[in-house]
DNA sequence: TGGTCTGTTCAGAAAAGTCTGAAAGATTAA
DNA sequence: TTAATCTTTCAGACTTTTCTGAACAGACCA
């Protein structure tokens, strides 16, 4: 599956092996287990490290470098989302913004900018959201996800009782977290897809 | 950017052109605008159609087939998420489930199954969530996204006032939508990343 | 110092993926 | 029916990516 994901088959296999093995493995064991050349494994591990998806460890009494994946699956999701954002989304947004700063020369260009603006706002909104919720504790995160579309009932509840929303303690939200709600207008961010 | 996304550069360019042009274009105009061979465009459009990302249209007085993208950016997101789920996530889950049905032969195999189970549950939970919220109206969707991590304050609110949660109207949630909340245990689904 | 073990780099082989022109297929109009 | 116009298919040229073995580099030990 990884092959459709910007990471190649070999690298995916190495990662999968580390994930299911559940213990740190040295490069030569990986090469043997998967029948890859030693150099191929070396490069694959390099790439995984650049994605922060594997950690290098030294085991006592063994000179070789050992590699392992994070224990917690949610940690994996967080890292992946962050790295993709950094590598793919942010540069895209930056290009879009540059284009949006130019003065449109005519009606066509204005229309094009409008479309780009919509795409930009969409991406920004999705990214912001994902940044935001990824900072939550795993436990809170799963609670939200389990709720699914049921979340909308909570929103209805809040809308029907605006008084409550206004007078509650603000201490609960994470630090860098603004209080957008209906205020914010242009989104900023994009998850994957 | 598309090149890291399982869709190739050419196809991405065609799509981008259709998106920003904002009107249906025939294949030969696309070929000319992007300096691709006519056949290359034909294949690219085929692929985009298989992803349901472009729609074929016939314009009065013109025999050529014209292609356009959905107007609404959210529609694009919905389609992409659905297709990726269908093509990549569902088959993955299915393989994982097969593996989980096998009886573990020893302690190691049991440990491996445990890791696979975690991955399966994670993917399932994310997918379920995305299926779920994608069914919402765009307006509700953006409201939720804008709220970001602020959502957690709503959850707190609900938890602190369990009475309210129990006695409200159930009509608001979409049809096939269960009411998981703290009930559901094993997730089932995965977004991207 | 040399020998052993481990990790990295890199040129080119191998494989995978992309693109094209030519030819064939469809549809419409006359 | 033929001609005109448009679309699709496909073999092979071309490009890009991946993988390998060999050579190199550094650490450690005797």
Coordinates of C-alpha atoms (C1' of nucleotides) in Angstrom, one line a residue:
Chain A
X1 CA 0.0 0.0 0.0
X2 CA 2.8 2.4 0.8
X3 CA 3.8 2.5 -2.8
X4 CA 0.9 4.8 -3.6
X5 CA 2.0 7.0 -0.7
X6 CA 5.1 8.8 -1.8
X7 CA 7.2 6.3 0.0
X8 CA 8.6 3.4 -1.9
X9 CA 7.8 -0.3 -1.5
X10 CA 11.2 -1.2 0.0
X11 CA 11.0 1.5 2.6
X12 CA 7.5 0.5 3.4
X13 CA 8.6 -3.1 3.9
X14 CA 11.4 -2.1 6.2
X15 CA 9.0 0.0 8.2
X16 CA 6.4 -2.7 8.4
X17 CA 9.0 -5.2 9.6
X18 CA 10.2 -2.9 12.4
X19 CA 6.6 -2.2 13.4
X20 CA 5.5 -5.7 13.7
X21 CA 8.7 -7.1 15.1
X22 CA 8.3 -4.9 18.1
X23 CA 12.0 -4.7 19.0
X24 CA 14.9 -2.8 17.7
X25 CA 16.6 -4.5 14.7
X26 CA 20.1 -3.9 13.2
X27 CA 20.4 -3.2 9.6
X28 CA 21.9 -6.5 8.6
X29 CA 19.0 -8.4 10.2
X30 CA 16.6 -6.3 8.2
X31 CA 18.5 -7.0 5.0
X32 CA 18.5 -10.7 5.6
X33 CA 14.8 -10.9 6.6
X34 CA 13.7 -9.0 3.5
X35 CA 16.4 -10.2 1.1
X36 CA 17.5 -6.7 0.3
X37 CA 21.0 -5.6 -0.3
X38 CA 22.7 -4.0 2.7
X39 CA 23.0 -0.7 0.9
X40 CA 19.4 -0.6 0.1
X41 CA 18.5 -1.1 3.7
X42 CA 20.9 1.6 4.7
X43 CA 19.2 4.1 2.3
X44 CA 15.8 3.0 3.4
X45 CA 16.6 3.6 7.0
X46 CA 18.1 7.0 6.1
X47 CA 14.8 8.0 4.6
X48 CA 12.8 6.7 7.5
X49 CA 14.9 8.6 9.8
X50 CA 14.4 11.8 7.8
X51 CA 10.7 11.3 8.3
X52 CA 11.3 10.7 12.0
X53 CA 9.5 7.4 11.6
X54 CA 12.3 5.3 13.1
X55 CA 14.5 5.9 16.1
X56 CA 18.2 4.9 16.3
X57 CA 19.2 3.0 19.4
X58 CA 22.3 1.4 20.8
X59 CA 21.9 -1.8 22.6
X60 CA 24.5 -2.6 25.3
X61 CA 27.0 -5.1 24.2
X62 CA 26.3 -4.7 20.5
X63 CA 28.2 -2.2 18.4
X64 CA 25.6 -2.2 15.6
X65 CA 22.9 0.5 15.3
X66 CA 19.4 -0.7 16.0
X67 CA 16.2 0.8 14.8
X68 CA 12.7 0.8 16.1
X69 CA 9.3 2.5 15.5
X70 CA 7.3 4.5 18.1
X71 CA 5.3 2.2 20.3
X72 CA 2.1 4.3 20.1
X73 CA 0.2 4.2 16.8
X74 CA -1.1 7.7 17.4
X75 CA 2.4 8.9 17.7
X76 CA 2.9 7.6 14.2
X77 CA -0.1 9.4 12.9
X78 CA 1.1 12.6 14.5
X79 CA 4.5 12.4 13.0
X80 CA 3.3 11.6 9.5
X81 CA 0.8 14.5 9.5
X82 CA 3.5 16.9 10.7
X83 CA 6.0 15.8 8.2
X84 CA 3.6 15.9 5.3
X85 CA 2.5 19.3 6.3
X86 CA 6.0 20.5 6.4
X87 CA 7.1 19.0 3.2
X88 CA 4.1 19.2 1.0
X89 CA 1.4 21.4 2.3
X90 CA 3.3 24.4 3.5
X91 CA 5.2 24.9 0.3
X92 CA 2.0 24.6 -1.6
X93 CA 0.3 27.2 0.5
X94 CA 3.3 29.5 0.1
X95 CA 3.1 29.3 -3.7
X96 CA -0.6 29.9 -3.6
X97 CA -0.1 33.0 -1.4
X98 CA 2.4 34.4 -3.8
X99 CA 0.0 34.0 -6.6
X100 CA -2.7 35.7 -4.7
X101 CA -0.6 38.7 -4.0
X102 CA -0.3 39.6 -7.6
X103 CA -2.7 42.2 -9.0
X104 CA -5.0 40.6 -11.5
X105 CA -4.5 42.1 -14.9
X106 CA -8.0 41.4 -16.2
X107 CA -11.3 39.7 -15.6
X108 CA -10.0 36.2 -16.3
X109 CA -7.1 36.6 -14.0
X110 CA -9.5 37.8 -11.3
X111 CA -11.6 34.6 -11.8
X112 CA -8.5 32.4 -11.5
X113 CA -7.4 34.1 -8.4
X114 CA -10.8 33.5 -6.9
X115 CA -10.5 29.8 -7.5
X116 CA -7.0 29.7 -6.1
X117 CA -8.2 31.6 -3.1
X118 CA -10.9 28.9 -2.5
X119 CA -8.3 26.2 -2.7
X120 CA -6.0 28.0 -0.4
X121 CA -8.6 28.6 2.2
X122 CA -9.7 25.0 2.0
X123 CA -6.2 23.7 2.5
X124 CA -5.5 26.1 5.3
X125 CA -8.6 25.2 7.1
X126 CA -7.9 21.5 7.0
X127 CA -4.3 22.0 8.0
X128 CA -5.2 24.2 10.9
X129 CA -7.7 21.7 12.1
X130 CA -5.3 18.8 11.9
X131 CA -2.5 20.8 13.7
X132 CA -4.9 21.7 16.3
X133 CA -6.4 18.4 17.2
X134 CA -3.1 16.6 16.9
X135 CA -2.0 18.5 19.9
X136 CA -4.7 16.9 22.0
X137 CA -4.1 13.9 24.2
X138 CA -4.7 10.5 22.6
X139 CA -7.6 9.9 24.8
X140 CA -9.3 13.2 23.9
X141 CA -8.6 12.6 20.2
X142 CA -10.2 9.2 20.2
X143 CA -13.2 10.5 22.0
X144 CA -13.7 13.1 19.3
X145 CA -13.2 10.6 16.5
X146 CA -15.6 8.1 18.0
X147 CA -18.2 10.7 18.3
X148 CA -18.0 11.1 14.5
X149 CA -20.8 13.1 13.0
X150 CA -22.5 13.0 16.3
X151 CA -20.4 16.0 17.0
X152 CA -23.0 18.0 15.2
X153 CA -25.5 17.4 18.0
X154 CA -23.1 19.0 20.4
X155 CA -22.9 22.0 18.2
X156 CA -26.6 22.2 18.0
X157 CA -26.7 22.0 21.8
X158 CA -24.2 24.8 22.1
X159 CA -26.1 27.0 19.6
X160 CA -29.3 26.5 21.5
X161 CA -27.7 27.5 24.7
X162 CA -25.4 30.4 23.9
X163 CA -25.2 31.5 27.5
X164 CA -23.3 28.5 28.5
X165 CA -20.7 28.8 25.8
X166 CA -19.9 32.3 27.0
X167 CA -19.4 31.9 30.7
X168 CA -17.3 28.7 31.0
X169 CA -13.7 28.4 32.1
X170 CA -11.1 29.0 29.3
X171 CA -8.3 26.9 31.0
X172 CA -9.1 23.7 29.1
X173 CA -7.8 24.4 25.7
X174 CA -4.1 23.8 24.8
X175 CA -1.7 26.8 24.7
X176 CA -1.3 28.0 21.2
X177 CA -5.0 27.4 20.6
X178 CA -7.0 30.4 19.5
X179 CA -10.8 30.5 20.0
X180 CA -11.9 30.7 16.4
X181 CA -15.5 29.3 16.4
X182 CA -17.6 31.4 14.1
X183 CA -15.0 34.2 14.2
X184 CA -12.2 33.1 11.9
X185 CA -13.0 33.5 8.2
X186 CA -10.2 32.3 6.0
X187 CA -9.1 28.8 6.9
X188 CA -5.5 27.8 6.7
X189 CA -4.4 24.3 6.4
X190 CA -4.8 20.9 4.8
X191 CA -4.7 17.4 5.9
X192 CA -4.1 14.7 3.5
X193 CA -6.4 14.3 0.6
Chain B
X1 CA 2.8 18.5 -5.7
X2 CA 0.5 15.9 -7.1
X3 CA 3.5 13.8 -8.0
X4 CA 3.9 12.7 -4.4
X5 CA 0.2 11.7 -4.4
X6 CA -0.2 8.6 -6.4
X7 CA -1.3 10.7 -9.4
X8 CA 1.3 11.6 -12.0
X9 CA 2.5 15.0 -12.9
X10 CA 0.8 15.2 -16.3
X11 CA -2.6 14.2 -14.8
X12 CA -2.1 16.8 -12.1
X13 CA -1.4 19.5 -14.6
X14 CA -4.5 18.6 -16.6
X15 CA -6.6 18.7 -13.5
X16 CA -5.1 22.0 -12.4
X17 CA -5.8 23.5 -15.8
X18 CA -9.4 22.4 -15.7
X19 CA -9.8 23.7 -12.1
X20 CA -8.5 27.2 -12.7
X21 CA -10.0 27.6 -16.1
X22 CA -13.4 27.3 -14.6
X23 CA -15.1 26.3 -17.8
X24 CA -15.3 22.9 -19.6
X25 CA -12.4 22.3 -22.0
X26 CA -12.1 19.9 -24.9
X27 CA -9.1 17.5 -25.0
X28 CA -7.4 19.3 -27.9
X29 CA -7.3 22.6 -26.1
X30 CA -5.8 20.9 -23.1
X31 CA -3.2 19.3 -25.2
X32 CA -2.3 22.6 -26.8
X33 CA -2.3 24.6 -23.6
X34 CA 0.1 22.1 -21.9
X35 CA 2.0 21.0 -24.9
X36 CA 1.2 17.3 -24.4
X37 CA 0.4 14.8 -27.1
X38 CA -3.2 14.3 -27.8
X39 CA -3.0 10.7 -26.6
X40 CA -1.4 11.7 -23.4
X41 CA -4.3 14.0 -22.6
X42 CA -6.7 11.3 -23.5
X43 CA -5.2 8.9 -21.0
X44 CA -4.9 11.5 -18.4
X45 CA -8.6 12.3 -18.7
X46 CA -9.4 8.7 -18.5
X47 CA -7.7 8.4 -15.2
X48 CA -9.3 11.6 -13.9
X49 CA -12.7 10.2 -14.9
X50 CA -12.0 6.9 -13.1
X51 CA -11.3 9.0 -10.0
X52 CA -14.6 10.9 -10.6
X53 CA -12.6 14.1 -10.5
X54 CA -13.7 15.4 -13.8
X55 CA -17.1 15.3 -15.5
X56 CA -17.7 14.9 -19.2
X57 CA -20.0 17.4 -20.8
X58 CA -21.4 18.1 -24.3
X59 CA -21.7 21.7 -25.3
X60 CA -24.4 22.6 -27.8
X61 CA -23.0 23.1 -31.3
X62 CA -19.7 21.4 -30.5
X63 CA -19.1 17.7 -31.2
X64 CA -16.1 17.5 -29.0
X65 CA -16.3 16.2 -25.4
X66 CA -15.6 18.8 -22.8
X67 CA -14.4 18.2 -19.3
X68 CA -14.7 20.2 -16.1
X69 CA -14.1 19.8 -12.4
X70 CA -16.8 20.1 -9.7
X71 CA -17.5 23.7 -8.7
X72 CA -17.3 23.2 -5.0
X73 CA -13.9 22.5 -3.5
X74 CA -15.5 20.5 -0.7
X75 CA -17.0 18.3 -3.3
X76 CA -13.5 17.6 -4.5
X77 CA -12.4 16.7 -1.0
X78 CA -15.3 14.3 -0.5
X79 CA -14.7 12.5 -3.8
X80 CA -11.0 12.2 -3.1
X81 CA -11.6 10.8 0.3
X82 CA -14.2 8.3 -0.9
X83 CA -12.0 7.0 -3.8
X84 CA -8.9 6.7 -1.7
X85 CA -10.9 4.8 0.9
X86 CA -12.3 2.5 -1.7
X87 CA -9.0 1.9 -3.5
X88 CA -6.5 1.8 -0.7
X89 CA -7.9 1.7 2.7
X90 CA -10.6 -0.9 2.4
X91 CA -8.3 -3.5 0.8
X92 CA -5.8 -2.8 3.5
X93 CA -8.3 -3.3 6.2
X94 CA -9.5 -6.5 4.6
X95 CA -6.0 -8.0 4.5
X96 CA -5.5 -7.0 8.1
X97 CA -8.7 -8.7 9.2
X98 CA -7.8 -11.9 7.4
X99 CA -4.5 -11.9 9.3
X100 CA -6.3 -11.3 12.6
X101 CA -8.6 -14.3 12.1
X102 CA -5.7 -16.7 12.0
X103 CA -4.9 -18.5 15.2
X104 CA -1.6 -17.4 16.6
X105 CA 0.8 -20.4 16.7
X106 CA 3.0 -19.0 19.5
X107 CA 3.8 -16.1 21.7
X108 CA 5.6 -14.1 18.9
X109 CA 2.7 -14.5 16.6
X110 CA 0.3 -13.3 19.3
X111 CA 2.4 -10.2 19.8
X112 CA 2.4 -9.5 16.1
X113 CA -1.3 -9.9 15.9
X114 CA -1.6 -7.4 18.7
X115 CA 0.3 -4.8 16.8
X116 CA -1.8 -5.5 13.7
X117 CA -4.9 -5.1 15.7
X118 CA -3.8 -1.7 16.9
X119 CA -3.1 -0.6 13.4
X120 CA -6.4 -2.0 12.2
X121 CA -8.3 -0.2 14.9
X122 CA -6.6 3.0 14.2
X123 CA -7.3 2.9 10.5
X124 CA -10.9 1.9 11.1
X125 CA -11.5 4.7 13.6
X126 CA -10.1 7.3 11.3
X127 CA -12.0 6.0 8.3
X128 CA -15.2 5.8 10.1
X129 CA -14.8 9.4 11.3
X130 CA -14.0 10.7 7.9
X131 CA -17.0 8.8 6.3
X132 CA -19.1 10.2 9.0
X133 CA -18.3 13.9 8.8
X134 CA -18.1 13.9 5.0
X135 CA -21.8 13.3 5.0
X136 CA -22.4 16.6 6.7
X137 CA -23.4 19.7 4.9
X138 CA -20.5 21.9 4.0
X139 CA -21.6 24.5 6.3
X140 CA -21.6 22.2 9.3
X141 CA -18.3 20.7 8.3
X142 CA -16.5 24.1 8.2
X143 CA -18.1 25.0 11.5
X144 CA -16.5 21.9 13.1
X145 CA -13.2 22.4 11.4
X146 CA -13.0 26.1 12.5
X147 CA -13.7 25.1 16.0
X148 CA -10.5 23.0 15.9
X149 CA -9.3 21.8 19.2
X150 CA -11.9 24.1 20.8
X151 CA -14.1 21.1 20.3
X152 CA -12.7 19.7 23.5
X153 CA -14.4 22.4 25.4
X154 CA -17.7 21.2 24.1
X155 CA -16.9 17.7 25.2
X156 CA -16.1 19.0 28.6
X157 CA -19.4 20.8 28.6
X158 CA -21.3 17.7 27.7
X159 CA -19.5 15.6 30.3
X160 CA -20.2 18.1 33.0
X161 CA -23.9 18.2 32.1
X162 CA -24.8 14.6 31.3
X163 CA -28.5 15.2 31.8
X164 CA -28.7 17.4 28.8
X165 CA -27.0 14.9 26.5
X166 CA -29.7 12.4 27.4
X167 CA -32.8 14.3 26.8
X168 CA -32.3 16.0 23.5
X169 CA -33.9 15.4 20.1
X170 CA -32.2 12.7 18.1
X171 CA -33.5 13.9 14.7
X172 CA -30.4 15.9 13.8
X173 CA -27.9 13.2 12.9
X174 CA -27.7 11.9 9.3
X175 CA -29.4 8.6 8.5
X176 CA -26.8 5.7 8.6
X177 CA -25.2 7.4 11.6
X178 CA -24.9 5.3 14.7
X179 CA -24.5 7.0 18.1
X180 CA -21.1 5.6 19.1
X181 CA -19.9 8.2 21.7
X182 CA -18.2 6.3 24.4
X183 CA -19.9 3.0 23.4
X184 CA -18.0 1.8 20.3
X185 CA -14.7 0.2 21.0
X186 CA -12.9 -1.0 17.9
X187 CA -12.6 1.8 15.4
X188 CA -12.8 1.0 11.7
X189 CA -11.4 3.4 9.2
X190 CA -8.6 5.5 8.1
X191 CA -8.2 8.8 6.5
X192 CA -5.1 9.6 4.7
X193 CA -1.8 9.4 6.4
Chain C
dT1 C1' 49.9 -0.6 13.1
dG2 C1' 46.8 -3.7 10.9
dG3 C1' 42.5 -6.3 11.2
dT4 C1' 37.7 -6.5 11.9
dC5 C1' 33.2 -4.8 12.1
dT6 C1' 29.8 -1.4 10.8
dG7 C1' 27.9 2.2 8.1
dT8 C1' 27.8 5.2 3.7
dT9 C1' 28.4 6.6 -1.0
dC10 C1' 28.0 6.1 -5.7
dA11 C1' 28.2 4.5 -10.7
dG12 C1' 25.7 1.9 -13.4
dA13 C1' 22.3 -2.2 -14.0
dA14 C1' 17.6 -3.2 -13.8
dA15 C1' 12.9 -2.1 -13.3
dA16 C1' 9.1 0.8 -13.4
dG17 C1' 6.7 4.4 -15.2
dT18 C1' 5.6 7.9 -18.8
dC19 C1' 4.8 9.8 -23.3
dT20 C1' 4.4 9.7 -28.3
dG21 C1' 3.0 8.8 -33.1
dA22 C1' 0.6 5.9 -35.9
dA23 C1' -3.3 3.3 -36.7
dA24 C1' -7.8 1.9 -35.7
dG25 C1' -12.5 2.9 -33.9
dA26 C1' -16.7 6.0 -33.4
dT27 C1' -19.8 9.3 -34.5
dT28 C1' -21.9 12.7 -37.3
dA29 C1' -23.1 15.1 -41.5
dA30 C1' -23.9 15.2 -46.2
Chain D
dT1 C1' -22.0 5.5 -48.6
dT2 C1' -17.9 8.6 -48.0
dA3 C1' -15.7 12.3 -45.7
dA4 C1' -14.7 14.8 -41.8
dT5 C1' -13.9 15.1 -37.1
dC6 C1' -12.9 13.4 -32.7
dT7 C1' -11.4 9.6 -29.5
dT8 C1' -8.9 5.5 -28.0
dT9 C1' -5.4 2.1 -28.1
dC10 C1' -0.8 0.4 -28.0
dA11 C1' 4.1 -0.8 -29.2
dG12 C1' 8.0 0.9 -28.3
dA13 C1' 11.1 5.1 -27.2
dC14 C1' 12.3 7.6 -23.6
dT15 C1' 12.7 9.1 -18.6
dT16 C1' 12.8 8.4 -13.9
dT17 C1' 13.3 5.6 -10.0
dT18 C1' 15.1 1.9 -7.5
dC19 C1' 18.5 -1.4 -6.3
dT20 C1' 23.0 -3.5 -6.1
dG21 C1' 27.9 -4.5 -5.5
dA22 C1' 32.2 -2.5 -4.9
dA23 C1' 34.9 0.8 -2.9
dC24 C1' 35.5 3.9 0.8
dA25 C1' 35.4 5.7 5.7
dG26 C1' 35.3 5.6 10.6
dA27 C1' 35.4 3.2 15.1
dC28 C1' 37.3 -0.1 17.9
dC29 C1' 40.5 -3.5 19.5
dA30 C1' 44.8 -6.0 19.9

